[in-house]
Amino acid sequence: MSAMLIDGKALSARFREEIATDAQSFEKRTGRKIGLAVILVGEDPASQVYVRNKVKACEQTGVASYGYYLPKESTTEDVLELVNALNEDEKVDGLLVQLPLPKHIDEKRVLSAVSPLKDVDGFHAVNAGNLLLGNECLSACTPSGIMELIATTGVDLCGKNAVVIGRSNIVGKPVALMLLSKNATVTVCHSRTQNLKEITRNADVLVVAIGKKEFVTGDMIKPGAVVIDVGMNRDEGKLYGDVNFAEAKEVASYITPVPGGVGPMTITMLLKNTVKAANFGQK
Ligand code: NAP
């Protein structure tokens, strides 16, 4: 058996067409473009690539992007001052601070300073809390993208066993809540989980977000499972997932490739959140 590929690139392209249409009609209605502000502190090369990709995605969809590049010596107060100014700036609908911040900057204080109405990354406690409560909110982008990818398989999550490996605030926890909201029976595993294989072999849907190259092997997967690989592990210039793709594709029914699975959807969901935030502003 060979699993069907869940094509994140193709889904992302479809979504970006819709986003471009929404951005155009917003501009017609209001006389201005939807705007996304991105703050990057320092010169971390990976972060520079992520920011460049976000700016490029904005250009493709007709969203205005405003990049703010602060030197690595900036203080927490410097970043807070900029965040506060952008919170008040009417041309800015979405605001994100690229992580990781340099170690001397208080990340928690900075993230809590972003207005929840502009928090297009969905990292603010208000948005995380609203996700928990099942309220309308700006939800974290990677988990939202994962849910859209699962939806393309047509698999009904109601009553299914969903297992998430990883419990980070940006992927594992929010995706577990989203799966729960679709009535899956959810198990969250982490580095202290015992008998991991026993648990994962019972998963109808397996989401893997741990950051360890090819950690999940074929024998850990239930035959016919839907496997979502969030991992992005670079090794000698090549990108690897957290799942051993060659083995997993022989057991799973559907699987996301790395690259070309979850990755492209993350920025797309960021743009979708920016459109949503712009429309909050119009209410
Ligand atoms: P993270 O904050 O480092 O969290 C990793 C999680 O994996 C932790 O909860 C950790 O458990 C768990 N873990 C580590 N080793 C484990 C093991 N041996 N068995 C079971 N669980 C284990 O990572 P993250 O930010 O969620 O990211 C995870 C991966 O996804 C990374 O490769 C990252 O690059 C990738 N990612 C991709 C995208 C995308 O757009 N494609 C977006 C975000 C992240 P403890 O909590 O017990 O330490």
mmCIF file of C-alpha atoms and ligand atoms in Angstrom:
data_model
loop_
_atom_site.group_PDB
_atom_site.id
_atom_site.type_symbol
_atom_site.label_atom_id
_atom_site.label_comp_id
_atom_site.label_asym_id
_atom_site.label_seq_id
_atom_site.Cartn_x
_atom_site.Cartn_y
_atom_site.Cartn_z
ATOM 1 C CA MET A 1 0.000 0.000 0.000
ATOM 2 C CA SER A 2 1.216 3.496 -0.774
ATOM 3 C CA ALA A 3 -0.371 6.476 0.926
ATOM 4 C CA MET A 4 -1.996 9.371 -0.919
ATOM 5 C CA LEU A 5 0.006 12.581 -0.631
ATOM 6 C CA ILE A 6 -1.660 15.555 1.017
ATOM 7 C CA ASP A 7 -0.450 18.382 -1.187
ATOM 8 C CA GLY A 8 0.131 21.479 0.944
ATOM 9 C CA LYS A 9 1.446 23.485 -1.986
ATOM 10 C CA ALA A 10 -1.669 22.988 -4.095
ATOM 11 C CA LEU A 11 -4.027 23.692 -1.183
ATOM 12 C CA SER A 12 -2.007 26.749 -0.285
ATOM 13 C CA ALA A 13 -2.216 28.083 -3.859
ATOM 14 C CA ARG A 14 -6.027 27.669 -3.833
ATOM 15 C CA PHE A 15 -6.315 29.499 -0.509
ATOM 16 C CA ARG A 16 -4.032 32.309 -1.701
ATOM 17 C CA GLU A 17 -6.328 32.932 -4.681
ATOM 18 C CA GLU A 18 -9.242 33.386 -2.282
ATOM 19 C CA ILE A 19 -7.144 35.638 -0.049
ATOM 20 C CA ALA A 20 -6.193 37.805 -3.060
ATOM 21 C CA THR A 21 -9.890 38.179 -3.944
ATOM 22 C CA ASP A 22 -10.741 39.124 -0.341
ATOM 23 C CA ALA A 23 -7.849 41.607 -0.229
ATOM 24 C CA GLN A 24 -9.048 43.200 -3.457
ATOM 25 C CA SER A 25 -12.618 43.601 -2.276
ATOM 26 C CA PHE A 26 -11.383 45.032 1.053
ATOM 27 C CA GLU A 27 -9.393 47.635 -0.876
ATOM 28 C CA LYS A 28 -12.411 48.500 -3.049
ATOM 29 C CA ARG A 29 -14.598 48.867 0.012
ATOM 30 C CA THR A 30 -12.217 50.876 2.197
ATOM 31 C CA GLY A 31 -9.838 52.602 -0.229
ATOM 32 C CA ARG A 32 -6.777 51.082 1.408
ATOM 33 C CA LYS A 33 -4.890 47.809 1.317
ATOM 34 C CA ILE A 34 -4.974 45.261 4.113
ATOM 35 C CA GLY A 35 -1.657 45.658 5.985
ATOM 36 C CA LEU A 36 0.643 43.231 7.784
ATOM 37 C CA ALA A 37 3.531 44.539 9.912
ATOM 38 C CA VAL A 38 6.448 42.239 10.675
ATOM 39 C CA ILE A 39 9.061 43.021 13.313
ATOM 40 C CA LEU A 40 12.418 41.283 13.051
ATOM 41 C CA VAL A 41 15.049 41.886 15.712
ATOM 42 C CA GLY A 42 18.615 40.896 14.844
ATOM 43 C CA GLU A 43 20.003 38.950 11.897
ATOM 44 C CA ASP A 44 19.148 35.309 12.523
ATOM 45 C CA PRO A 45 19.454 33.829 8.993
ATOM 46 C CA ALA A 46 16.503 31.416 9.328
ATOM 47 C CA SER A 47 14.288 34.239 10.631
ATOM 48 C CA GLN A 48 15.378 36.454 7.737
ATOM 49 C CA VAL A 49 14.252 33.737 5.299
ATOM 50 C CA TYR A 50 10.883 33.345 7.079
ATOM 51 C CA VAL A 51 10.307 37.115 7.034
ATOM 52 C CA ARG A 52 11.258 37.336 3.352
ATOM 53 C CA ASN A 53 8.779 34.550 2.551
ATOM 54 C CA LYS A 54 6.029 36.332 4.483
ATOM 55 C CA VAL A 55 6.686 39.608 2.657
ATOM 56 C CA LYS A 56 6.682 37.750 -0.691
ATOM 57 C CA ALA A 57 3.370 36.051 0.147
ATOM 58 C CA CYS A 58 1.868 39.463 0.962
ATOM 59 C CA GLU A 59 3.003 40.840 -2.405
ATOM 60 C CA GLN A 60 1.457 37.849 -4.240
ATOM 61 C CA THR A 61 -1.930 38.335 -2.588
ATOM 62 C CA GLY A 62 -2.214 42.140 -2.638
ATOM 63 C CA VAL A 63 -1.642 42.601 1.093
ATOM 64 C CA ALA A 64 0.656 45.505 2.003
ATOM 65 C CA SER A 65 3.611 44.473 4.149
ATOM 66 C CA TYR A 66 5.534 46.741 6.488
ATOM 67 C CA GLY A 67 8.878 45.368 7.635
ATOM 68 C CA TYR A 68 10.538 46.768 10.761
ATOM 69 C CA TYR A 69 14.114 45.593 11.163
ATOM 70 C CA LEU A 70 15.621 46.369 14.542
ATOM 71 C CA PRO A 71 19.291 45.839 15.443
ATOM 72 C CA LYS A 72 20.101 42.886 17.703
ATOM 73 C CA GLU A 73 21.179 45.266 20.501
ATOM 74 C CA SER A 74 17.601 46.604 20.800
ATOM 75 C CA THR A 75 16.117 46.456 24.291
ATOM 76 C CA THR A 76 12.763 45.031 25.371
ATOM 77 C CA GLU A 77 11.602 48.638 25.776
ATOM 78 C CA ASP A 78 12.600 49.469 22.170
ATOM 79 C CA VAL A 79 10.558 46.557 20.851
ATOM 80 C CA LEU A 80 7.601 47.390 23.125
ATOM 81 C CA GLU A 81 7.623 50.978 21.895
ATOM 82 C CA LEU A 82 7.392 49.825 18.275
ATOM 83 C CA VAL A 83 4.681 47.248 19.073
ATOM 84 C CA ASN A 84 2.618 49.929 20.850
ATOM 85 C CA ALA A 85 2.969 52.306 17.906
ATOM 86 C CA LEU A 86 1.891 49.602 15.430
ATOM 87 C CA ASN A 87 -1.052 48.633 17.646
ATOM 88 C CA GLU A 88 -2.303 52.197 17.098
ATOM 89 C CA ASP A 89 -1.412 52.396 13.404
ATOM 90 C CA GLU A 90 -4.609 52.226 11.330
ATOM 91 C CA LYS A 91 -2.933 50.923 8.173
ATOM 92 C CA VAL A 92 -1.687 47.877 10.135
ATOM 93 C CA ASP A 93 -4.308 45.133 10.495
ATOM 94 C CA GLY A 94 -1.985 42.308 11.479
ATOM 95 C CA LEU A 95 1.193 42.506 13.531
ATOM 96 C CA LEU A 96 3.711 39.792 14.215
ATOM 97 C CA VAL A 97 7.026 39.634 15.975
ATOM 98 C CA GLN A 98 9.309 37.077 14.368
ATOM 99 C CA LEU A 99 10.584 34.520 16.884
ATOM 100 C CA PRO A 100 13.024 33.708 18.330
ATOM 101 C CA LEU A 101 13.906 37.104 19.772
ATOM 102 C CA PRO A 102 17.488 37.679 20.965
ATOM 103 C CA LYS A 103 17.882 36.119 24.440
ATOM 104 C CA HIS A 104 18.095 39.444 26.336
ATOM 105 C CA ILE A 105 14.607 40.478 25.150
ATOM 106 C CA ASP A 106 11.602 39.518 27.285
ATOM 107 C CA GLU A 107 9.612 37.493 24.740
ATOM 108 C CA LYS A 108 6.569 37.035 26.975
ATOM 109 C CA ARG A 109 6.226 40.781 27.578
ATOM 110 C CA VAL A 110 6.590 41.519 23.875
ATOM 111 C CA LEU A 111 4.032 38.923 22.776
ATOM 112 C CA SER A 112 1.527 40.092 25.394
ATOM 113 C CA ALA A 113 1.917 43.682 24.187
ATOM 114 C CA VAL A 114 0.612 42.849 20.689
ATOM 115 C CA SER A 115 -3.056 43.824 20.430
ATOM 116 C CA PRO A 116 -5.117 40.576 20.445
ATOM 117 C CA LEU A 117 -7.106 42.056 17.535
ATOM 118 C CA LYS A 118 -3.910 42.280 15.434
ATOM 119 C CA ASP A 119 -2.247 39.101 16.765
ATOM 120 C CA VAL A 120 -2.214 37.207 13.461
ATOM 121 C CA ASP A 121 0.188 34.568 14.841
ATOM 122 C CA GLY A 122 -2.454 33.678 17.444
ATOM 123 C CA PHE A 123 0.145 33.610 20.253
ATOM 124 C CA HIS A 124 -1.494 36.131 22.607
ATOM 125 C CA ALA A 125 -3.048 34.680 25.780
ATOM 126 C CA VAL A 126 -6.429 36.142 24.787
ATOM 127 C CA ASN A 127 -6.416 34.273 21.476
ATOM 128 C CA ALA A 128 -5.008 31.074 23.016
ATOM 129 C CA GLY A 129 -7.702 31.301 25.709
ATOM 130 C CA ASN A 130 -10.469 31.890 23.198
ATOM 131 C CA LEU A 131 -9.309 28.854 21.236
ATOM 132 C CA LEU A 132 -9.564 26.807 24.439
ATOM 133 C CA LEU A 133 -13.081 28.118 25.070
ATOM 134 C CA GLY A 134 -14.177 27.541 21.477
ATOM 135 C CA ASN A 135 -14.706 31.260 20.829
ATOM 136 C CA GLU A 136 -14.062 33.139 17.595
ATOM 137 C CA CYS A 137 -10.379 34.182 17.573
ATOM 138 C CA LEU A 138 -7.170 34.533 15.611
ATOM 139 C CA SER A 139 -5.807 31.007 16.027
ATOM 140 C CA ALA A 140 -2.229 29.793 15.606
ATOM 141 C CA CYS A 141 -1.313 29.418 11.928
ATOM 142 C CA THR A 142 0.442 26.028 11.740
ATOM 143 C CA PRO A 143 -2.343 24.189 13.632
ATOM 144 C CA SER A 144 -5.027 25.893 11.485
ATOM 145 C CA GLY A 145 -3.136 24.787 8.373
ATOM 146 C CA ILE A 146 -2.943 21.222 9.698
ATOM 147 C CA MET A 147 -6.726 21.149 10.173
ATOM 148 C CA GLU A 148 -7.246 22.335 6.578
ATOM 149 C CA LEU A 149 -4.872 19.628 5.318
ATOM 150 C CA ILE A 150 -6.739 16.939 7.244
ATOM 151 C CA ALA A 151 -10.047 18.265 5.879
ATOM 152 C CA THR A 152 -8.857 17.624 2.296
ATOM 153 C CA THR A 153 -8.691 13.875 3.013
ATOM 154 C CA GLY A 154 -12.452 13.788 3.654
ATOM 155 C CA VAL A 155 -11.805 11.741 6.815
ATOM 156 C CA ASP A 156 -14.459 12.551 9.438
ATOM 157 C CA LEU A 157 -12.655 13.199 12.727
ATOM 158 C CA CYS A 158 -15.730 12.551 14.883
ATOM 159 C CA GLY A 159 -14.948 9.704 17.308
ATOM 160 C CA LYS A 160 -11.529 8.998 15.750
ATOM 161 C CA ASN A 161 -8.401 8.520 17.835
ATOM 162 C CA ALA A 162 -6.122 11.478 17.176
ATOM 163 C CA VAL A 163 -2.618 11.437 18.646
ATOM 164 C CA VAL A 164 -0.414 14.527 18.744
ATOM 165 C CA ILE A 165 3.282 14.111 19.521
ATOM 166 C CA GLY A 166 4.606 17.416 20.884
ATOM 167 C CA ARG A 167 2.999 19.887 23.283
ATOM 168 C CA SER A 168 4.403 23.262 22.271
ATOM 169 C CA ASN A 169 2.240 26.366 22.605
ATOM 170 C CA ILE A 170 2.533 27.054 18.883
ATOM 171 C CA VAL A 171 1.762 23.601 17.446
ATOM 172 C CA GLY A 172 1.038 20.650 19.774
ATOM 173 C CA LYS A 173 -1.376 22.214 22.272
ATOM 174 C CA PRO A 174 -3.458 24.288 19.838
ATOM 175 C CA VAL A 175 -3.773 21.480 17.284
ATOM 176 C CA ALA A 176 -4.927 19.120 20.075
ATOM 177 C CA LEU A 177 -7.685 21.627 20.950
ATOM 178 C CA MET A 178 -8.708 21.941 17.308
ATOM 179 C CA LEU A 179 -8.913 18.150 16.906
ATOM 180 C CA LEU A 180 -10.973 17.979 20.108
ATOM 181 C CA SER A 181 -13.342 20.617 18.753
ATOM 182 C CA LYS A 182 -13.956 18.267 15.804
ATOM 183 C CA ASN A 183 -14.948 15.544 18.307
ATOM 184 C CA ALA A 184 -11.819 13.411 17.929
ATOM 185 C CA THR A 185 -10.584 11.547 21.006
ATOM 186 C CA VAL A 186 -7.258 13.255 21.517
ATOM 187 C CA THR A 187 -4.066 12.041 23.191
ATOM 188 C CA VAL A 188 -1.114 14.412 23.543
ATOM 189 C CA CYS A 189 2.325 12.802 23.866
ATOM 190 C CA HIS A 190 5.641 14.424 24.830
ATOM 191 C CA SER A 191 9.172 13.578 25.869
ATOM 192 C CA ARG A 192 8.055 11.912 29.130
ATOM 193 C CA THR A 193 5.361 9.759 27.504
ATOM 194 C CA GLN A 194 5.813 6.071 28.175
ATOM 195 C CA ASN A 195 5.011 3.374 25.615
ATOM 196 C CA LEU A 196 4.797 5.945 22.821
ATOM 197 C CA LYS A 197 4.600 3.284 20.106
ATOM 198 C CA GLU A 198 1.622 1.610 21.792
ATOM 199 C CA ILE A 199 -0.221 4.942 21.733
ATOM 200 C CA THR A 200 0.711 5.981 18.204
ATOM 201 C CA ARG A 201 -0.253 2.572 16.797
ATOM 202 C CA ASN A 202 -3.779 3.308 17.954
ATOM 203 C CA ALA A 203 -3.945 6.656 16.123
ATOM 204 C CA ASP A 204 -6.356 7.091 13.226
ATOM 205 C CA VAL A 205 -4.820 10.543 12.836
ATOM 206 C CA LEU A 206 -1.221 11.136 13.893
ATOM 207 C CA VAL A 207 0.216 14.671 14.084
ATOM 208 C CA VAL A 208 3.958 14.775 14.719
ATOM 209 C CA ALA A 209 5.602 18.040 15.904
ATOM 210 C CA ILE A 210 8.753 17.270 17.839
ATOM 211 C CA GLY A 211 11.724 18.514 15.795
ATOM 212 C CA LYS A 212 13.633 15.226 15.468
ATOM 213 C CA LYS A 213 14.570 13.978 12.025
ATOM 214 C CA GLU A 214 12.604 10.857 10.974
ATOM 215 C CA PHE A 215 11.740 10.002 14.581
ATOM 216 C CA VAL A 216 8.458 8.243 13.748
ATOM 217 C CA THR A 217 9.073 4.983 11.952
ATOM 218 C CA GLY A 218 6.660 2.831 9.954
ATOM 219 C CA ASP A 219 6.085 0.375 12.824
ATOM 220 C CA MET A 220 4.725 3.226 14.998
ATOM 221 C CA ILE A 221 1.853 3.908 12.599
ATOM 222 C CA LYS A 222 -1.560 2.253 12.465
ATOM 223 C CA PRO A 223 -2.299 0.865 8.987
ATOM 224 C CA GLY A 224 -4.555 3.347 7.169
ATOM 225 C CA ALA A 225 -3.792 6.283 9.469
ATOM 226 C CA VAL A 226 -3.658 9.921 8.343
ATOM 227 C CA VAL A 227 -0.139 11.182 9.121
ATOM 228 C CA ILE A 228 0.689 14.880 9.402
ATOM 229 C CA ASP A 229 4.395 15.641 9.634
ATOM 230 C CA VAL A 230 5.087 19.130 11.036
ATOM 231 C CA GLY A 231 8.829 18.662 11.527
ATOM 232 C CA MET A 232 11.379 20.799 9.710
ATOM 233 C CA ASN A 233 14.839 19.425 10.357
ATOM 234 C CA ARG A 234 17.770 20.592 8.249
ATOM 235 C CA ASP A 235 20.612 18.170 7.678
ATOM 236 C CA GLU A 236 23.408 18.995 5.244
ATOM 237 C CA GLY A 237 21.206 21.482 3.419
ATOM 238 C CA LYS A 238 18.303 19.046 3.034
ATOM 239 C CA LEU A 239 14.955 19.322 4.796
ATOM 240 C CA TYR A 240 13.596 16.301 6.695
ATOM 241 C CA GLY A 241 10.382 15.767 8.594
ATOM 242 C CA ASP A 242 9.832 14.144 11.983
ATOM 243 C CA VAL A 243 8.458 11.080 10.190
ATOM 244 C CA ASN A 244 10.387 8.515 8.193
ATOM 245 C CA PHE A 245 8.475 9.211 4.991
ATOM 246 C CA ALA A 246 9.644 6.156 3.012
ATOM 247 C CA GLU A 247 8.417 3.778 5.732
ATOM 248 C CA ALA A 248 5.312 5.723 6.721
ATOM 249 C CA LYS A 249 3.913 6.008 3.217
ATOM 250 C CA GLU A 250 3.726 2.217 3.006
ATOM 251 C CA VAL A 251 1.452 2.072 6.090
ATOM 252 C CA ALA A 252 -0.574 5.302 6.145
ATOM 253 C CA SER A 253 -3.601 6.127 3.972
ATOM 254 C CA TYR A 254 -2.719 9.828 3.667
ATOM 255 C CA ILE A 255 0.531 11.606 4.479
ATOM 256 C CA THR A 256 2.006 15.108 4.191
ATOM 257 C CA PRO A 257 5.428 15.331 2.521
ATOM 258 C CA VAL A 258 8.313 17.456 3.845
ATOM 259 C CA PRO A 259 8.802 19.858 2.157
ATOM 260 C CA GLY A 260 5.460 20.662 0.525
ATOM 261 C CA GLY A 261 3.030 19.647 3.279
ATOM 262 C CA VAL A 262 2.452 21.675 6.425
ATOM 263 C CA GLY A 263 5.094 24.336 5.657
ATOM 264 C CA PRO A 264 3.344 26.149 2.777
ATOM 265 C CA MET A 265 0.071 26.266 4.724
ATOM 266 C CA THR A 266 1.537 28.144 7.692
ATOM 267 C CA ILE A 267 2.155 31.415 5.816
ATOM 268 C CA THR A 268 -1.143 31.026 3.986
ATOM 269 C CA MET A 269 -3.016 30.813 7.289
ATOM 270 C CA LEU A 270 -1.094 33.887 8.452
ATOM 271 C CA LEU A 271 -2.489 35.805 5.459
ATOM 272 C CA LYS A 272 -5.952 34.416 6.164
ATOM 273 C CA ASN A 273 -5.697 35.666 9.748
ATOM 274 C CA THR A 274 -4.598 39.083 8.449
ATOM 275 C CA VAL A 275 -7.727 39.304 6.271
ATOM 276 C CA LYS A 276 -9.803 38.254 9.294
ATOM 277 C CA ALA A 277 -8.133 40.881 11.497
ATOM 278 C CA ALA A 278 -8.750 43.560 8.849
ATOM 279 C CA ASN A 279 -12.422 42.678 8.843
ATOM 280 C CA PHE A 280 -12.550 42.850 12.695
ATOM 281 C CA GLY A 281 -11.318 46.413 12.247
ATOM 282 C CA GLN A 282 -14.291 47.172 9.955
ATOM 283 C CA LYS A 283 -16.910 45.974 12.468
HETATM 284 P P1 NAP B 1 9.243 22.460 20.434
HETATM 285 O O1 NAP B 1 8.685 23.695 21.041
HETATM 286 O O2 NAP B 1 10.696 22.185 20.517
HETATM 287 O O3 NAP B 1 8.458 21.229 21.046
HETATM 288 C C1 NAP B 1 8.817 19.914 20.763
HETATM 289 C C2 NAP B 1 7.887 18.970 21.474
HETATM 290 O O4 NAP B 1 8.279 17.633 21.125
HETATM 291 C C3 NAP B 1 7.923 19.086 22.984
HETATM 292 O O5 NAP B 1 6.618 19.083 23.503
HETATM 293 C C4 NAP B 1 8.720 17.842 23.418
HETATM 294 O O6 NAP B 1 8.305 17.305 24.667
HETATM 295 C C5 NAP B 1 8.349 16.859 22.311
HETATM 296 N N1 NAP B 1 9.373 15.833 22.180
HETATM 297 C C6 NAP B 1 10.694 16.002 22.035
HETATM 298 N N2 NAP B 1 11.311 14.802 21.971
HETATM 299 C C7 NAP B 1 10.349 13.874 22.082
HETATM 300 C C8 NAP B 1 10.353 12.462 22.110
HETATM 301 N N3 NAP B 1 11.495 11.764 22.009
HETATM 302 N N4 NAP B 1 9.181 11.808 22.223
HETATM 303 C C9 NAP B 1 8.023 12.505 22.329
HETATM 304 N N5 NAP B 1 7.956 13.848 22.317
HETATM 305 C C10 NAP B 1 9.106 14.525 22.202
HETATM 306 O O7 NAP B 1 8.880 22.363 18.883
HETATM 307 P P2 NAP B 1 7.749 23.052 17.967
HETATM 308 O O8 NAP B 1 7.973 24.496 17.920
HETATM 309 O O9 NAP B 1 6.405 22.536 18.326
HETATM 310 O O10 NAP B 1 8.178 22.451 16.557
HETATM 311 C C11 NAP B 1 8.235 21.057 16.306
HETATM 312 C C12 NAP B 1 8.758 20.823 14.897
HETATM 313 O O11 NAP B 1 7.852 21.417 13.978
HETATM 314 C C13 NAP B 1 10.113 21.463 14.591
HETATM 315 O O12 NAP B 1 10.798 20.659 13.669
HETATM 316 C C14 NAP B 1 9.746 22.778 13.946
HETATM 317 O O13 NAP B 1 10.754 23.258 13.071
HETATM 318 C C15 NAP B 1 8.530 22.358 13.155
HETATM 319 N N6 NAP B 1 7.611 23.457 12.866
HETATM 320 C C16 NAP B 1 7.204 23.577 11.590
HETATM 321 C C17 NAP B 1 6.321 24.567 11.236
HETATM 322 C C18 NAP B 1 5.868 24.677 9.826
HETATM 323 O O14 NAP B 1 5.317 25.681 9.440
HETATM 324 N N7 NAP B 1 6.058 23.623 9.027
HETATM 325 C C19 NAP B 1 5.854 25.463 12.205
HETATM 326 C C20 NAP B 1 6.254 25.301 13.520
HETATM 327 C C21 NAP B 1 7.143 24.280 13.853
HETATM 328 P P3 NAP B 1 8.501 18.117 26.055
HETATM 329 O O15 NAP B 1 7.412 19.135 26.064
HETATM 330 O O16 NAP B 1 8.311 17.067 27.082
HETATM 331 O O17 NAP B 1 9.861 18.699 26.025
#
